[in-house]
PDB file of C-alpha atoms in Angstrom:
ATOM      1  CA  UNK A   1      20.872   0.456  17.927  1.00  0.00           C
ATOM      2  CA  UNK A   2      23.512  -0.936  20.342  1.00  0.00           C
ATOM      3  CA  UNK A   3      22.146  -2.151  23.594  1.00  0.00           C
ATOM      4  CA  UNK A   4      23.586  -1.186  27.408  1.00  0.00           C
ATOM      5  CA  UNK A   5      26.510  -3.758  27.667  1.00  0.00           C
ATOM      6  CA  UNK A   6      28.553  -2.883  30.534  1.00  0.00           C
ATOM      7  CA  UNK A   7      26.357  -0.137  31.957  1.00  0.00           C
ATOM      8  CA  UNK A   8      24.686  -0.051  35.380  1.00  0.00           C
ATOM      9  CA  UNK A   9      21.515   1.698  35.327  1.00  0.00           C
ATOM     10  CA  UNK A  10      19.927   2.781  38.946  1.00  0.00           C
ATOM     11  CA  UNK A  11      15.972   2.218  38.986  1.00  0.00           C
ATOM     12  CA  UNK A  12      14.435   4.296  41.567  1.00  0.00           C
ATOM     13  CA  UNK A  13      10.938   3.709  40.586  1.00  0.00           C
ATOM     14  CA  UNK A  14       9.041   2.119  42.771  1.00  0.00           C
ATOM     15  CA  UNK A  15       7.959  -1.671  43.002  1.00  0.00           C
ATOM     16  CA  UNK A  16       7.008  -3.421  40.972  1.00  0.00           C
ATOM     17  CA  UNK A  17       7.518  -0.308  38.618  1.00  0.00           C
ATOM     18  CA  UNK A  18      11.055  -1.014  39.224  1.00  0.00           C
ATOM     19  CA  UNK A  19      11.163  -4.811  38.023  1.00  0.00           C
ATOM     20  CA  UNK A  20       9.398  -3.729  34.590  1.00  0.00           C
ATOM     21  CA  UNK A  21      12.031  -1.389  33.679  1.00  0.00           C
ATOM     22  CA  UNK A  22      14.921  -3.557  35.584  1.00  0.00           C
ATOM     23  CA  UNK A  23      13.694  -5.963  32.805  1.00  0.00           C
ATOM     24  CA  UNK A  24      14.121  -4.289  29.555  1.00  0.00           C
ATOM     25  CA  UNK A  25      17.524  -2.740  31.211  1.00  0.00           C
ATOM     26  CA  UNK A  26      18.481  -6.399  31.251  1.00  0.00           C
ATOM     27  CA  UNK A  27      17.308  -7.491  28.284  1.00  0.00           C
ATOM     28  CA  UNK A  28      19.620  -4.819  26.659  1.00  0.00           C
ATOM     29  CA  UNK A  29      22.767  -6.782  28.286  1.00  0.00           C
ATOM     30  CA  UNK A  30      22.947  -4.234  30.806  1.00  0.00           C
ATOM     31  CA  UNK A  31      23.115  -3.930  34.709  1.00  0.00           C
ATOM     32  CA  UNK A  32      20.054  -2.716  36.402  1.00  0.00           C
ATOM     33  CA  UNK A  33      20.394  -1.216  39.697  1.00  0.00           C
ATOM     34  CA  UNK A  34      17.414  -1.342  41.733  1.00  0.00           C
ATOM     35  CA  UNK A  35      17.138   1.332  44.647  1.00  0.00           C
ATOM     36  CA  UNK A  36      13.307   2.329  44.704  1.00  0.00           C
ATOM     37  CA  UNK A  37      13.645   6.087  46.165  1.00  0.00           C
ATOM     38  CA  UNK A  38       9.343   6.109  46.649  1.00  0.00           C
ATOM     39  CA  UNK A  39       7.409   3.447  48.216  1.00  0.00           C
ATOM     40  CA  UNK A  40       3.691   3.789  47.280  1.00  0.00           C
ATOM     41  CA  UNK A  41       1.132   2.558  50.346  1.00  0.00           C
ATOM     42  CA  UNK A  42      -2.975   3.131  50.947  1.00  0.00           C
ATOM     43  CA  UNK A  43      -4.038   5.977  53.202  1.00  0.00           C
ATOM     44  CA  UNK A  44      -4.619   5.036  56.453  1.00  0.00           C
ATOM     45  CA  UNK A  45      -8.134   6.018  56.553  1.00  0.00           C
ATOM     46  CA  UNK A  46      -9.654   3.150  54.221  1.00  0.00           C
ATOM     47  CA  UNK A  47     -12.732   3.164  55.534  1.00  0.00           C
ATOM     48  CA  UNK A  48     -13.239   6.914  54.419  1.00  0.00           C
ATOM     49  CA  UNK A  49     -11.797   5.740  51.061  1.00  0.00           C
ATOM     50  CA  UNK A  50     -14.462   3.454  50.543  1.00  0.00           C
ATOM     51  CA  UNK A  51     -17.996   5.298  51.407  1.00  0.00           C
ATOM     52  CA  UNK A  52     -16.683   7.699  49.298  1.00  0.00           C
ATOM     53  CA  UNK A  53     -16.692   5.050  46.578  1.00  0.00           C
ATOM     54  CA  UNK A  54     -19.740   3.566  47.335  1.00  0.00           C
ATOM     55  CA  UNK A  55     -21.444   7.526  46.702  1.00  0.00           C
ATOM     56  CA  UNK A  56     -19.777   8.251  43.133  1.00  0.00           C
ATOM     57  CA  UNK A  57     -23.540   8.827  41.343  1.00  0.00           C
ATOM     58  CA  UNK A  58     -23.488  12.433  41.846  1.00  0.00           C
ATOM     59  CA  UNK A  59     -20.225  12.749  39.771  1.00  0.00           C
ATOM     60  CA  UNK A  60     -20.767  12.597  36.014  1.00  0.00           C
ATOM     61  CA  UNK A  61     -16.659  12.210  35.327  1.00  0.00           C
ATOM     62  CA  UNK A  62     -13.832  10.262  37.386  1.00  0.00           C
ATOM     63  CA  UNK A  63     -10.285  10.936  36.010  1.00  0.00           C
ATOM     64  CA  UNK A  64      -7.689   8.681  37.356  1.00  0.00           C
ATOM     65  CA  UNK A  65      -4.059  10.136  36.948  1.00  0.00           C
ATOM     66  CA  UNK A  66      -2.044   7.272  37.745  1.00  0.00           C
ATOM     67  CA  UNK A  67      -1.831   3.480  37.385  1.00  0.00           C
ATOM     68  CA  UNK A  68      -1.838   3.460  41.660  1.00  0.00           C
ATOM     69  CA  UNK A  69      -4.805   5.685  41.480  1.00  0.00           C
ATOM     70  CA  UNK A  70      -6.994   2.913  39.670  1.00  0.00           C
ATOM     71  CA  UNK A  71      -5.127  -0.064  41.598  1.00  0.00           C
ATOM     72  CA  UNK A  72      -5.734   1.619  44.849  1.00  0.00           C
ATOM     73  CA  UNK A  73      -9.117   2.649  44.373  1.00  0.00           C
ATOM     74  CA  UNK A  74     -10.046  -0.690  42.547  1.00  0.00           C
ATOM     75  CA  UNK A  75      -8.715  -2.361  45.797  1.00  0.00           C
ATOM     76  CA  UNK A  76     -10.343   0.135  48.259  1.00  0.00           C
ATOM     77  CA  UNK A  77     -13.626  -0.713  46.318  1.00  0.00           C
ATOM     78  CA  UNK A  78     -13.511  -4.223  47.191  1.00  0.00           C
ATOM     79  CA  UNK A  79     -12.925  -4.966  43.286  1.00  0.00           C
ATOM     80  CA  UNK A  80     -16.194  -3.807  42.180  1.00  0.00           C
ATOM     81  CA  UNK A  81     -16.174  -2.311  39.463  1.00  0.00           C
ATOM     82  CA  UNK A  82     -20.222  -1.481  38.546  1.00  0.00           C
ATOM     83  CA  UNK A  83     -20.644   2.170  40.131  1.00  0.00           C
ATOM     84  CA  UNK A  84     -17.275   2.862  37.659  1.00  0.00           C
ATOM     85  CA  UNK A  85     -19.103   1.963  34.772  1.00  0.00           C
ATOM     86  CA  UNK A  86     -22.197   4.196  35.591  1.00  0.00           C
ATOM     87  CA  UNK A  87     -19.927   6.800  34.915  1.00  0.00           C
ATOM     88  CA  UNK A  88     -17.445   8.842  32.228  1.00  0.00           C
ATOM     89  CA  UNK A  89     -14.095   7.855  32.787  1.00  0.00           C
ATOM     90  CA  UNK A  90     -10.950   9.575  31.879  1.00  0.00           C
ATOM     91  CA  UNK A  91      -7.248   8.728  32.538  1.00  0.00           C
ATOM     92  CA  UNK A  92      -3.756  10.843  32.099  1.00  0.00           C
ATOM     93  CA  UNK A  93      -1.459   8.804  29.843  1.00  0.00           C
ATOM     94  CA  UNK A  94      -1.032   4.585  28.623  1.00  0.00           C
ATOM     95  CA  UNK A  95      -0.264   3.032  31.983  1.00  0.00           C
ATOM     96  CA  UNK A  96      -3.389   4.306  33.735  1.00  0.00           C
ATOM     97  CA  UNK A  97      -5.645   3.227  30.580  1.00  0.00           C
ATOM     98  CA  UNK A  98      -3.888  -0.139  30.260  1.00  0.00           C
ATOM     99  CA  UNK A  99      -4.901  -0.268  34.261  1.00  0.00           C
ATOM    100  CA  UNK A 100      -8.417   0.528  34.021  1.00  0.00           C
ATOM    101  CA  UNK A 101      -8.883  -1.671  31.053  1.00  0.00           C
ATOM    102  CA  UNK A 102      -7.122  -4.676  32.850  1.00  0.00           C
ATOM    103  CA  UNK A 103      -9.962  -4.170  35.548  1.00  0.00           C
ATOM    104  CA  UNK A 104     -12.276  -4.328  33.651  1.00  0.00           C
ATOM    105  CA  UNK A 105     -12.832  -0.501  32.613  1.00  0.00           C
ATOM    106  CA  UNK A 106     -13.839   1.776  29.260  1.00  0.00           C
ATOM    107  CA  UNK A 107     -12.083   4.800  29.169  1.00  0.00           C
ATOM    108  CA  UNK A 108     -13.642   7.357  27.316  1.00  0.00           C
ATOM    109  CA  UNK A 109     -11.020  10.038  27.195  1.00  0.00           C
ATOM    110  CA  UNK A 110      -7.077  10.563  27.273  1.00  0.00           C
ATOM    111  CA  UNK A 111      -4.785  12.739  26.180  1.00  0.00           C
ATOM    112  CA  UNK A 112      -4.799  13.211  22.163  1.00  0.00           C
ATOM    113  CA  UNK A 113      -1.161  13.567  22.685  1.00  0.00           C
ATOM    114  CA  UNK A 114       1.119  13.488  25.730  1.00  0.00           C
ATOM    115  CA  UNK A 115       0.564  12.141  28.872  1.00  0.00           C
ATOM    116  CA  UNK A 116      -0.402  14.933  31.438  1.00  0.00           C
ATOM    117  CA  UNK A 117      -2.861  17.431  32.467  1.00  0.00           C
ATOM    118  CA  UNK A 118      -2.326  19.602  30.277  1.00  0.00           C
ATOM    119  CA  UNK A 119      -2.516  17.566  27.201  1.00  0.00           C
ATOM    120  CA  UNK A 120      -5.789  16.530  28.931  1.00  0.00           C
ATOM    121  CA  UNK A 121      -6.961  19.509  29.194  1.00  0.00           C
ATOM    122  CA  UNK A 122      -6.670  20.340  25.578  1.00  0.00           C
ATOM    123  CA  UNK A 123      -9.431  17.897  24.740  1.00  0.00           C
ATOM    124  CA  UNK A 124     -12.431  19.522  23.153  1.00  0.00           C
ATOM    125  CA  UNK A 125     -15.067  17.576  25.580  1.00  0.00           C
ATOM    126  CA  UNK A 126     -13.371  19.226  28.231  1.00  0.00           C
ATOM    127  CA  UNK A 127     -13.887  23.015  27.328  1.00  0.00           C
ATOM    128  CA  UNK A 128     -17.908  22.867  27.530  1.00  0.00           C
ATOM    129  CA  UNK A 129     -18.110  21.473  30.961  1.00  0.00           C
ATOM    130  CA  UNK A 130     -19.955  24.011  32.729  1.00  0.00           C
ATOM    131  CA  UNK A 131     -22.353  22.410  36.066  1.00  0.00           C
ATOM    132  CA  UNK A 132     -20.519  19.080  35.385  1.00  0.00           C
ATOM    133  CA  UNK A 133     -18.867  16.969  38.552  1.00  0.00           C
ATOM    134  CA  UNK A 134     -15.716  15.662  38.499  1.00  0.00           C
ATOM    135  CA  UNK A 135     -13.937  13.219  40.844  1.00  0.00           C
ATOM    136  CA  UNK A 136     -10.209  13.044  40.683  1.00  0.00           C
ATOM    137  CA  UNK A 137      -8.503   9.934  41.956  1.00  0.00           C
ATOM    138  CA  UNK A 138      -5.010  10.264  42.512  1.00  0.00           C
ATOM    139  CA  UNK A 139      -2.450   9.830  45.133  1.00  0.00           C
ATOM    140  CA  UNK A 140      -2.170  12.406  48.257  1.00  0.00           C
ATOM    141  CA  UNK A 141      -0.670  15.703  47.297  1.00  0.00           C
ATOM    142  CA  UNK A 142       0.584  16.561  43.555  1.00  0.00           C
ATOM    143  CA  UNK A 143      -0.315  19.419  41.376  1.00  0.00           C
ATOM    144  CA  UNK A 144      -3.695  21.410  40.912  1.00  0.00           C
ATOM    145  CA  UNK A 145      -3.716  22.353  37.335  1.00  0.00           C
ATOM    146  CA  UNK A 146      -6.013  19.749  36.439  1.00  0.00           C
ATOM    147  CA  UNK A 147      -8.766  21.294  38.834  1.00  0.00           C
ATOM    148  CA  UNK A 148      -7.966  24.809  39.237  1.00  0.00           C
ATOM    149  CA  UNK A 149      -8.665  24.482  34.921  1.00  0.00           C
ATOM    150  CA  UNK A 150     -11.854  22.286  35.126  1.00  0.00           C
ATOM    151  CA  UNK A 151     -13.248  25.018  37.931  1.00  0.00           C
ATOM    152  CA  UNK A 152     -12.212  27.675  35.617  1.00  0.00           C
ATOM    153  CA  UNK A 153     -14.896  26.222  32.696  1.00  0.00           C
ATOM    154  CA  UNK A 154     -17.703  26.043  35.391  1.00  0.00           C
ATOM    155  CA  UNK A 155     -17.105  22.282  36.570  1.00  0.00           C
ATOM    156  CA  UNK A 156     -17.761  21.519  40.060  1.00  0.00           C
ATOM    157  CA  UNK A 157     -14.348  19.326  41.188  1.00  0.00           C
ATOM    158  CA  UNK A 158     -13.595  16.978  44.207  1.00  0.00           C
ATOM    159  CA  UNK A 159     -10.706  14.983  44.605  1.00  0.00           C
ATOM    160  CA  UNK A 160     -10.407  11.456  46.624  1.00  0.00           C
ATOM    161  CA  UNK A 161      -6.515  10.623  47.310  1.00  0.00           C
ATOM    162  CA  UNK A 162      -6.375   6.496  47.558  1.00  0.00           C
ATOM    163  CA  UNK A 163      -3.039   6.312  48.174  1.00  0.00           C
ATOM    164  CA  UNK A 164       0.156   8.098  49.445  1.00  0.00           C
ATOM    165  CA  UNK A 165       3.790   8.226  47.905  1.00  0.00           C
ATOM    166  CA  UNK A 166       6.427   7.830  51.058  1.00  0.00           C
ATOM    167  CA  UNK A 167      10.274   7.824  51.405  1.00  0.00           C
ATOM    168  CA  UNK A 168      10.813   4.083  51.964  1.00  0.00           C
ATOM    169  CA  UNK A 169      11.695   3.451  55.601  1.00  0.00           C
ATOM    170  CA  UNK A 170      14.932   0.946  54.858  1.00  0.00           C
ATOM    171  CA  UNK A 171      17.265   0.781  51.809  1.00  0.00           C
ATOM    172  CA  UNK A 172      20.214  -1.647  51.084  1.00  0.00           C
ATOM    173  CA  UNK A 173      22.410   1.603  49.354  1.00  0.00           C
ATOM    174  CA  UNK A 174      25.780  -0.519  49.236  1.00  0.00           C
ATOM    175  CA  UNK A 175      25.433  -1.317  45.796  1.00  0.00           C
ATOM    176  CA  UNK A 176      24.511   2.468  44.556  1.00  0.00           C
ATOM    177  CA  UNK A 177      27.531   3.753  46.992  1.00  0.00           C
ATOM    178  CA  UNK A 178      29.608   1.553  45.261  1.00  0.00           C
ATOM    179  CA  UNK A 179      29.037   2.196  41.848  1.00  0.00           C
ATOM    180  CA  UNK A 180      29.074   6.120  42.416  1.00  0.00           C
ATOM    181  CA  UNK A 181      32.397   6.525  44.559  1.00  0.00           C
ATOM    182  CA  UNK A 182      34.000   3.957  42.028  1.00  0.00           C
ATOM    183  CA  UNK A 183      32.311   6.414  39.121  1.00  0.00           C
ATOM    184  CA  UNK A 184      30.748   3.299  37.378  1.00  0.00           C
ATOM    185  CA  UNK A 185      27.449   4.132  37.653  1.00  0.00           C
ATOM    186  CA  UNK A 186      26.291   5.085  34.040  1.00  0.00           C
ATOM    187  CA  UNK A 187      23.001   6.639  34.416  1.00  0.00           C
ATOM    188  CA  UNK A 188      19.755   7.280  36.635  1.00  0.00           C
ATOM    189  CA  UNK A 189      16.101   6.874  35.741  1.00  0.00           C
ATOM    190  CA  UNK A 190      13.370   9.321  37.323  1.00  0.00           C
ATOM    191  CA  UNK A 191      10.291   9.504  37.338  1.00  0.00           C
ATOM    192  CA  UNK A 192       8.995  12.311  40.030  1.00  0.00           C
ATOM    193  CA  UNK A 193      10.276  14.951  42.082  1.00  0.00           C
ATOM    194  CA  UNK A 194       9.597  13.453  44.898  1.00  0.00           C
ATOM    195  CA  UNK A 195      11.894  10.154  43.587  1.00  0.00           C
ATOM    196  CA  UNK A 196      14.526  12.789  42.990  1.00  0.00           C
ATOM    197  CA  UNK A 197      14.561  14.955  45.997  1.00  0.00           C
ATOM    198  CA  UNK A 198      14.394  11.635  48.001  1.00  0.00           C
ATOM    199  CA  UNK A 199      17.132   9.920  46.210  1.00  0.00           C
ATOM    200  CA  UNK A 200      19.992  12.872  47.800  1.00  0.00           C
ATOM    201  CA  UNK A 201      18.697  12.735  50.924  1.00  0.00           C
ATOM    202  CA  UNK A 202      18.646   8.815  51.157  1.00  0.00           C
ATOM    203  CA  UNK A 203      22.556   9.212  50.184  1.00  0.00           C
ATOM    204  CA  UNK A 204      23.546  12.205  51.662  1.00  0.00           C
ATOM    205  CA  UNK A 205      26.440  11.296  53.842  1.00  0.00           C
ATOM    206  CA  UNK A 206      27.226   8.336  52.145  1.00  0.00           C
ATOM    207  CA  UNK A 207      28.862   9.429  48.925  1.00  0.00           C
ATOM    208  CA  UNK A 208      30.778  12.794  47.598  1.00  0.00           C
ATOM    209  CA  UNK A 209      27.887  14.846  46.313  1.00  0.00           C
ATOM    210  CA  UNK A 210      29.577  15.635  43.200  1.00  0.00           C
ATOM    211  CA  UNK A 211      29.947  12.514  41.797  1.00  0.00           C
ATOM    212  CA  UNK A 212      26.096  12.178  42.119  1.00  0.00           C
ATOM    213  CA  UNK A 213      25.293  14.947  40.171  1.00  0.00           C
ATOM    214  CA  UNK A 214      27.968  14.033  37.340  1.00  0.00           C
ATOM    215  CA  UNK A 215      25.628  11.061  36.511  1.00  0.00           C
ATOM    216  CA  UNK A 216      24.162  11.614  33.339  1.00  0.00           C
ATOM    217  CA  UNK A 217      19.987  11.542  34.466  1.00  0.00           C
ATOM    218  CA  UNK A 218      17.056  10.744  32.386  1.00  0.00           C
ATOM    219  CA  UNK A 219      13.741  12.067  33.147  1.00  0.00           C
ATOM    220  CA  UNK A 220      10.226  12.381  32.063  1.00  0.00           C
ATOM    221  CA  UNK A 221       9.051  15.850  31.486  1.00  0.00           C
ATOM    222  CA  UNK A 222      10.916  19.350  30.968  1.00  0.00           C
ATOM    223  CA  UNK A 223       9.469  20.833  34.649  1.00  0.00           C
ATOM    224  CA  UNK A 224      11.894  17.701  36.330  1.00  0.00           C
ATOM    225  CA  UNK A 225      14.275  18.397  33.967  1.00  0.00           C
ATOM    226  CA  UNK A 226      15.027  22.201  35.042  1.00  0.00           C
ATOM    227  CA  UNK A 227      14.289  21.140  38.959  1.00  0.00           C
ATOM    228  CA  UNK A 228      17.250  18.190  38.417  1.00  0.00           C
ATOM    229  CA  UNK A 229      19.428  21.711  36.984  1.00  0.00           C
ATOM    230  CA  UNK A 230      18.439  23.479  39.495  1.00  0.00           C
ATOM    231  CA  UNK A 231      19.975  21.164  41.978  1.00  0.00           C
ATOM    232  CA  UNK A 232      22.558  20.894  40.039  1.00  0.00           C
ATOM    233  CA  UNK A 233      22.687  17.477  37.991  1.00  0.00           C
ATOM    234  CA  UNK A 234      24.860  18.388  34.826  1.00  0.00           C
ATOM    235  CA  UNK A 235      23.683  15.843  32.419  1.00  0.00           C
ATOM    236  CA  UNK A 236      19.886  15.952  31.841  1.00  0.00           C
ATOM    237  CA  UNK A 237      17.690  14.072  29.247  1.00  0.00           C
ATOM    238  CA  UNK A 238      14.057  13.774  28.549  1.00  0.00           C
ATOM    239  CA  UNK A 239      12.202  10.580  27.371  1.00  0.00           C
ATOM    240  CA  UNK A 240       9.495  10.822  25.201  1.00  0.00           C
ATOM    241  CA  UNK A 241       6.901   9.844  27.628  1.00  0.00           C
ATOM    242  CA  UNK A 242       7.145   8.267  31.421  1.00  0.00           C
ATOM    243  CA  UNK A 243       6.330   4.936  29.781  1.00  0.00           C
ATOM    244  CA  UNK A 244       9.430   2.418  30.550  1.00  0.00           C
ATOM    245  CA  UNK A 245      10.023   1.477  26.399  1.00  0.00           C
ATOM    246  CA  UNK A 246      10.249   5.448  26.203  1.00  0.00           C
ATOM    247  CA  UNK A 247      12.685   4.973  28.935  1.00  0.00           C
ATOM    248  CA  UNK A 248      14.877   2.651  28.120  1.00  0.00           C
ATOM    249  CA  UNK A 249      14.983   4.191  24.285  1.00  0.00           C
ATOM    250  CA  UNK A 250      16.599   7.360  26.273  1.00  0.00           C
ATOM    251  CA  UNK A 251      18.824   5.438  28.420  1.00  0.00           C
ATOM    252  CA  UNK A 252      20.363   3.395  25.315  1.00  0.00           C
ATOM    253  CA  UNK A 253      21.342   7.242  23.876  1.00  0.00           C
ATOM    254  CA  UNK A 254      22.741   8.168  26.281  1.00  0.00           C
ATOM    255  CA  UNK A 255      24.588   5.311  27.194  1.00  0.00           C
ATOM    256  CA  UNK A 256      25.869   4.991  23.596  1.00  0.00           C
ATOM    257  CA  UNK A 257      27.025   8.527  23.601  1.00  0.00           C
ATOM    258  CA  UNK A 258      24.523   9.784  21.092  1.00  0.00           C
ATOM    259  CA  UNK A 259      23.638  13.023  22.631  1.00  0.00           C
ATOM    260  CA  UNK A 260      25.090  15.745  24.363  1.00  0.00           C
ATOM    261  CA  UNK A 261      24.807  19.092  25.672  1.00  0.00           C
ATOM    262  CA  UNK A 262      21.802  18.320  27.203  1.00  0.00           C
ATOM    263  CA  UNK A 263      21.621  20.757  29.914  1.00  0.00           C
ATOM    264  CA  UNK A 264      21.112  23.037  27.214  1.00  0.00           C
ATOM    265  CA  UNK A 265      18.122  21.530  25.250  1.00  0.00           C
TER     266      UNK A 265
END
């Protein structure tokens, strides 16, 4: 497989998300361009964060859905890690496992296959759940299938949001505008709608729309796929999973021209 000689690849992940995948990008002889369109920060209200840690025992699951979701509440728990254990733990896709193990963590359920709540939710232990308490940790906002489904098989569900996902206040954009009104940038990673709706409106002004959208874009599920459509990106491919080798496998096709018609698929 050829590697990304030549290309310029915009990151908008945040960091250090960004660096990980800037790193393979480079390793693959090609340019990464790093222009974080999120910055991820604790809720303001710690303290509230914290007692509710401290008063997990009534909960017989916790599902974590991110990799923030365990660092944040690991930090917000003063790095104790014992009233965790007391408890089932479950976790939406590889990163967030490989963050709960590197604190310390079992997990006792993901995803058979996939990396969402739906592919979650498709896990036997979860369809007999009636009287059971959940706890989901995630970041403030996002979607409520995971719950509304849980309540629907009897489970009583809370959720405590460690952390909040924010347009970052300053960005150094010369390189992206650039790249763009000299059509040289080759593709764009993203990983949320958020990243996305945040990346137009941290450029709009500074470039001709247009040659934003003719950027080929790789993304991480088929519901960002038809919202990048919708506003109007032309070029639109999938990767395998929101897990930066999955990435970077995508980005190398389309960089090397080995797929097409991708608005299509």
């Amino acid at each position: 497989m050829a590697g990304l000689r030549d290309s310029n690849i915009l990151v908008t992940r945040p960091v250090p998300q960004a660096n990980d995948l800037a790193l393979l990008i480079e390793q693959q002889k090609g340019h990464a361009v790093i222009f974080p369109t999120l910055a991820i920060e604790p809720l303001k209200d710690v303290i509230s964060v914290e007692k509710r840690l401290e008063n997990i025992a009534c909960y017989q699951w916790l599902v974590f859905i991110s990799a923030n979701a365990v660092n944040f509440a690991h930090q917000a728990n003063k790095g104790k890690i014992e009233n965790f254990k007391r408890l089932k733990i479950a976790a939406i896709g590889k990163a967030t496992t490989k963050a709960l193990k590197n604190k310390g963590l079992s997990v006792d359920l993901t995803p058979d296959s996939g990396f969402n709540s739906e592919a979650l939710l498709k896990r036997p232990i979860l369809h007999a759940i009636k009287g059971q308490r959940f706890l989901i940790i995630r970041g403030q906002g996002g979607r409520e299938t995971l719950a509304n489904t849980l309540k629907q098989r009897g489970a009583i569900v809370d959720y405590l949001e460690v952390y909040r996902r924010v347009k970052p206040k300053s960005t150094d954009d010369s390189e992206v505008v650039s790249l763009l009104n000299q059509k040289k940038l080759t593709a764009i990673t993203i990983t949320s709608g958020e990243a996305l709706n945040n990346l137009i409106a941290l450029l709009a002004g500074r470039i001709i729309e247009t040659r934003l959208l003719e950027v080929p874009l790789i993304v991480i599920s088929v519901r960002l796929k038809e919202m990048a459509i919708k506003l109007g990106f032309r070029d639109v491919l999938v990767s395998a999973s929101p897990a930066n080798t999955a990435i970077i496998k995508t980005v190398i096709t389309v960089c090397n021209g080995e797929d097409c018609g991708r608005k299509s698929n």
